C-alpha positions as semicolon CSV with decimal commas, in nm:
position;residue;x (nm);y (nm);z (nm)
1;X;4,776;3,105;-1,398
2;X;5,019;3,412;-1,418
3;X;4,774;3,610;-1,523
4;X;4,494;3,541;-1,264
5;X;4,713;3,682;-0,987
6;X;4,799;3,996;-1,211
7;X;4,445;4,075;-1,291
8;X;4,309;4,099;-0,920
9;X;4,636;4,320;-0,835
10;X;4,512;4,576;-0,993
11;X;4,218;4,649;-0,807
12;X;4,283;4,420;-0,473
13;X;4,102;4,512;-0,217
14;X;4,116;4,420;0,158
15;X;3,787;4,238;0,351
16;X;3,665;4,226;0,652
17;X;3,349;4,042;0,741
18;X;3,140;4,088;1,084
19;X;2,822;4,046;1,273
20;X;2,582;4,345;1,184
21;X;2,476;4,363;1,526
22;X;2,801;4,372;1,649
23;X;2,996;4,594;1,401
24;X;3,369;4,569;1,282
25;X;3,705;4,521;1,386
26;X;3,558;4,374;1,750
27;X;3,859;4,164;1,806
28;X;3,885;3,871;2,025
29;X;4,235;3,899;2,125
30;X;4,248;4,253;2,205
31;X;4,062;4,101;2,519
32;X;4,203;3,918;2,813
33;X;4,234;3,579;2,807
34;X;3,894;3,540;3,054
35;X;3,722;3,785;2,856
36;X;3,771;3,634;2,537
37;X;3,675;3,268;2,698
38;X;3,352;3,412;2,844
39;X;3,277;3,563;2,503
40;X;3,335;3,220;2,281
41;X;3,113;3,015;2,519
42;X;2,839;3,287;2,461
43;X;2,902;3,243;2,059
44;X;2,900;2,874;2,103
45;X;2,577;2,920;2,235
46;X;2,438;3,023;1,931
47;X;2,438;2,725;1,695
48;X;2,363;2,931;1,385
49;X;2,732;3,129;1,368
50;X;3,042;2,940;1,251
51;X;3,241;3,029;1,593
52;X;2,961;2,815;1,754
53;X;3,199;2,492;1,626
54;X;3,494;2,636;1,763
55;X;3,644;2,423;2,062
56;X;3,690;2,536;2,458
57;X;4,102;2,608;2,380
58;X;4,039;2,824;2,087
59;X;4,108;3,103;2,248
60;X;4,468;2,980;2,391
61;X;4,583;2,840;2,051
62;X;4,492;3,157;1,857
63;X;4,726;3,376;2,120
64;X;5,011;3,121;2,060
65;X;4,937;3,100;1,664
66;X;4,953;3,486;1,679
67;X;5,284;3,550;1,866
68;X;5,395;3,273;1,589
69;X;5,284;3,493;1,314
70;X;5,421;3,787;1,478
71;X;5,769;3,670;1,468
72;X;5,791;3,503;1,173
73;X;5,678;3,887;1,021
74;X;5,913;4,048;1,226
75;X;6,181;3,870;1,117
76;X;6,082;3,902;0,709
77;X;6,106;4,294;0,809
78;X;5,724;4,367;0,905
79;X;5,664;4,633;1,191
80;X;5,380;4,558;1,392
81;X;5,262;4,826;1,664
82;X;5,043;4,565;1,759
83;X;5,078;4,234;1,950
84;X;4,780;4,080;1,811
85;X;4,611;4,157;1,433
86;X;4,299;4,224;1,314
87;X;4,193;3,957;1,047
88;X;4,077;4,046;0,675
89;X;4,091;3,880;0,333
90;X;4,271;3,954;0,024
91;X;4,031;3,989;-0,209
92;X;3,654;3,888;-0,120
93;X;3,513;3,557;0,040
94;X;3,147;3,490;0,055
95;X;3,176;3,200;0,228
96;X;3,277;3,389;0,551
97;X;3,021;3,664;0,521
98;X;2,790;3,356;0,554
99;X;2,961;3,291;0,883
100;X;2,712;3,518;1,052
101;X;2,316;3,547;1,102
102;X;2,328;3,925;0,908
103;X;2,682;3,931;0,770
104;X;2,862;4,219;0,649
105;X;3,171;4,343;0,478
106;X;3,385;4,645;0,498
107;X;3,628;4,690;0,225
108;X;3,957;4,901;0,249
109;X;4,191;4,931;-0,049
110;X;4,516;4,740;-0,075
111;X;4,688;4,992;-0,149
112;X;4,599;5,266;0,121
113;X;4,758;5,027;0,361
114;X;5,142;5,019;0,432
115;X;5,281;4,676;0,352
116;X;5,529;4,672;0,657
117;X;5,199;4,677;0,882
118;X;5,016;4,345;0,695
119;X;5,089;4,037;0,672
120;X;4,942;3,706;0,494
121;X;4,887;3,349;0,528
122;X;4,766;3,105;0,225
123;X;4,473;3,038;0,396
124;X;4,373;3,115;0,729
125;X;4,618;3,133;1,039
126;X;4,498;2,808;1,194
127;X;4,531;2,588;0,959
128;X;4,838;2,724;0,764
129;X;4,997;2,712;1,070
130;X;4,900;2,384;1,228
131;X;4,857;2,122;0,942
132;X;5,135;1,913;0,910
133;X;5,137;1,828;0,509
134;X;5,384;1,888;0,263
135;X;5,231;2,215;0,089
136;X;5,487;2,475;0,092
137;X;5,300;2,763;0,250
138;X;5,211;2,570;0,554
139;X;5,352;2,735;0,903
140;X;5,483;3,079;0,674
141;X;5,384;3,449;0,653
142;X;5,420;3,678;0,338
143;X;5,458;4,014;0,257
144;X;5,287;4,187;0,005
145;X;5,491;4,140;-0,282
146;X;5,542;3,755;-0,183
147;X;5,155;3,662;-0,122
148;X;5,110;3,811;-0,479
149;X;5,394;3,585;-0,640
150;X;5,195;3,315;-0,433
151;X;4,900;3,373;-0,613
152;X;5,103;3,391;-0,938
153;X;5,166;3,032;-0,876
154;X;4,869;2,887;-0,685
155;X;4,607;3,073;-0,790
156;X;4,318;3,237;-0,550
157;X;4,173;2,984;-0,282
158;X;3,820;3,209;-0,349
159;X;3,826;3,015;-0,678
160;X;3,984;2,713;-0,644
161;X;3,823;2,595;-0,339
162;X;3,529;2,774;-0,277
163;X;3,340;2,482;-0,177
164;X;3,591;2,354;0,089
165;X;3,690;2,040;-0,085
166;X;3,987;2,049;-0,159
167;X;4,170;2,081;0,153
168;X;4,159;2,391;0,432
169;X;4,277;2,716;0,177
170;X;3,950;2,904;0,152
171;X;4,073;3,279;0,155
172;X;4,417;3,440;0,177
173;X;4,417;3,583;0,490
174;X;4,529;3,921;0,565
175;X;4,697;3,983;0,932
176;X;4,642;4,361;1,008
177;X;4,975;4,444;1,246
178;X;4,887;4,820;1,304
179;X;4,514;4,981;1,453
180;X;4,573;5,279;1,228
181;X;4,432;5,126;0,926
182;X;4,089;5,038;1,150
183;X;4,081;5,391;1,287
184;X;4,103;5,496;0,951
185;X;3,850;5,341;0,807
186;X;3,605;5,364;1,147
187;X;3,695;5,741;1,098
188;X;3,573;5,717;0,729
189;X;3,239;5,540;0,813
190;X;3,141;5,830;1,088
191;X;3,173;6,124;0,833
């Protein structure tokens, strides 16, 4: 399995999957809280997008899982500029692109982005910080060179659980600490 995780560094790339209509990087938690809760009830609405099944205090947990992640990066060293991050993948997940009626991806190179700014979970934020189970990357954030040793180890969720069966690791996910890396790429997409 060492050499899975070596392959993909080469060319690792970061994702981030969105509603067409709707465009990238639209973030929930930049929002206040009564924003945000006015927005999920209008995407529950719509029985056809994955954040339909999300419940009424989704909203409240992800703040609080957030702040969590926040200061567990902090402490490993990170330096966020933001309070709350935009979500991407490490490497690519079809199964989320399928989370929306006309999904789409934007892609952004691991290595244009400063590690200090990004941080990752082994899995997404929810449940690697809420299930109580013995895997050891439950409730921790990595940095870059950790999440790859990670993969050294455990191998890419993407492959080993693409179908959801084994347990709640789909992706790696990628917490985006600093807006530069968006602007970057929005500025990139205009010209």
């Amino acid at each position: 399995m060492v050499s899975q995780g070596k392959e993909k560094s080469m060319e690792l790339f970061l994702y981030h999957y969105y509603e067409a209509a709707t465009g990238p990087f639209r973030n929930l938690s930049a929002l206040s809280i009564e924003e945000a809760q006015q927005v999920q009830r209008r995407l529950q609405q719509n029985k056809n997008m994955f954040a339909s099944q999300r419940s009424d205090d989704y909203i409240v947990i992800r703040r609080d899982l957030e702040m969590r992640a926040r200061d567990l990066f902090i402490a490993k060293g990170g330096r966020p500029t933001n309070t709350y991050p935009h979500y991407m993948t490490l490497g690519p997940c079809e199964w989320i692109k399928h989370w929306y009626q006309n999904g789409r991806e934007v892609r952004i190179p691991l290595a244009d982005v400063a590690p200090e700014t990004i941080s990752f979970t082994y899995g997404d934020l929810f449940p690697t910080m809420r299930y109580k189970d013995d895997k050891p990357y439950r409730g921790k954030v990595y940095l870059k060179n950790e999440v790859l040793r990670l993969v050294d180890e455990y191998g890419w969720p993407q492959d080993w659980n693409k179908d959801g069966d084994q347990g709640p690791e789909r992706y790696i996910e990628v917490q985006v600490w600093d807006d530069r890396v968006i602007r970057l790429f929005l500025s990139n997409l205009k010209e």
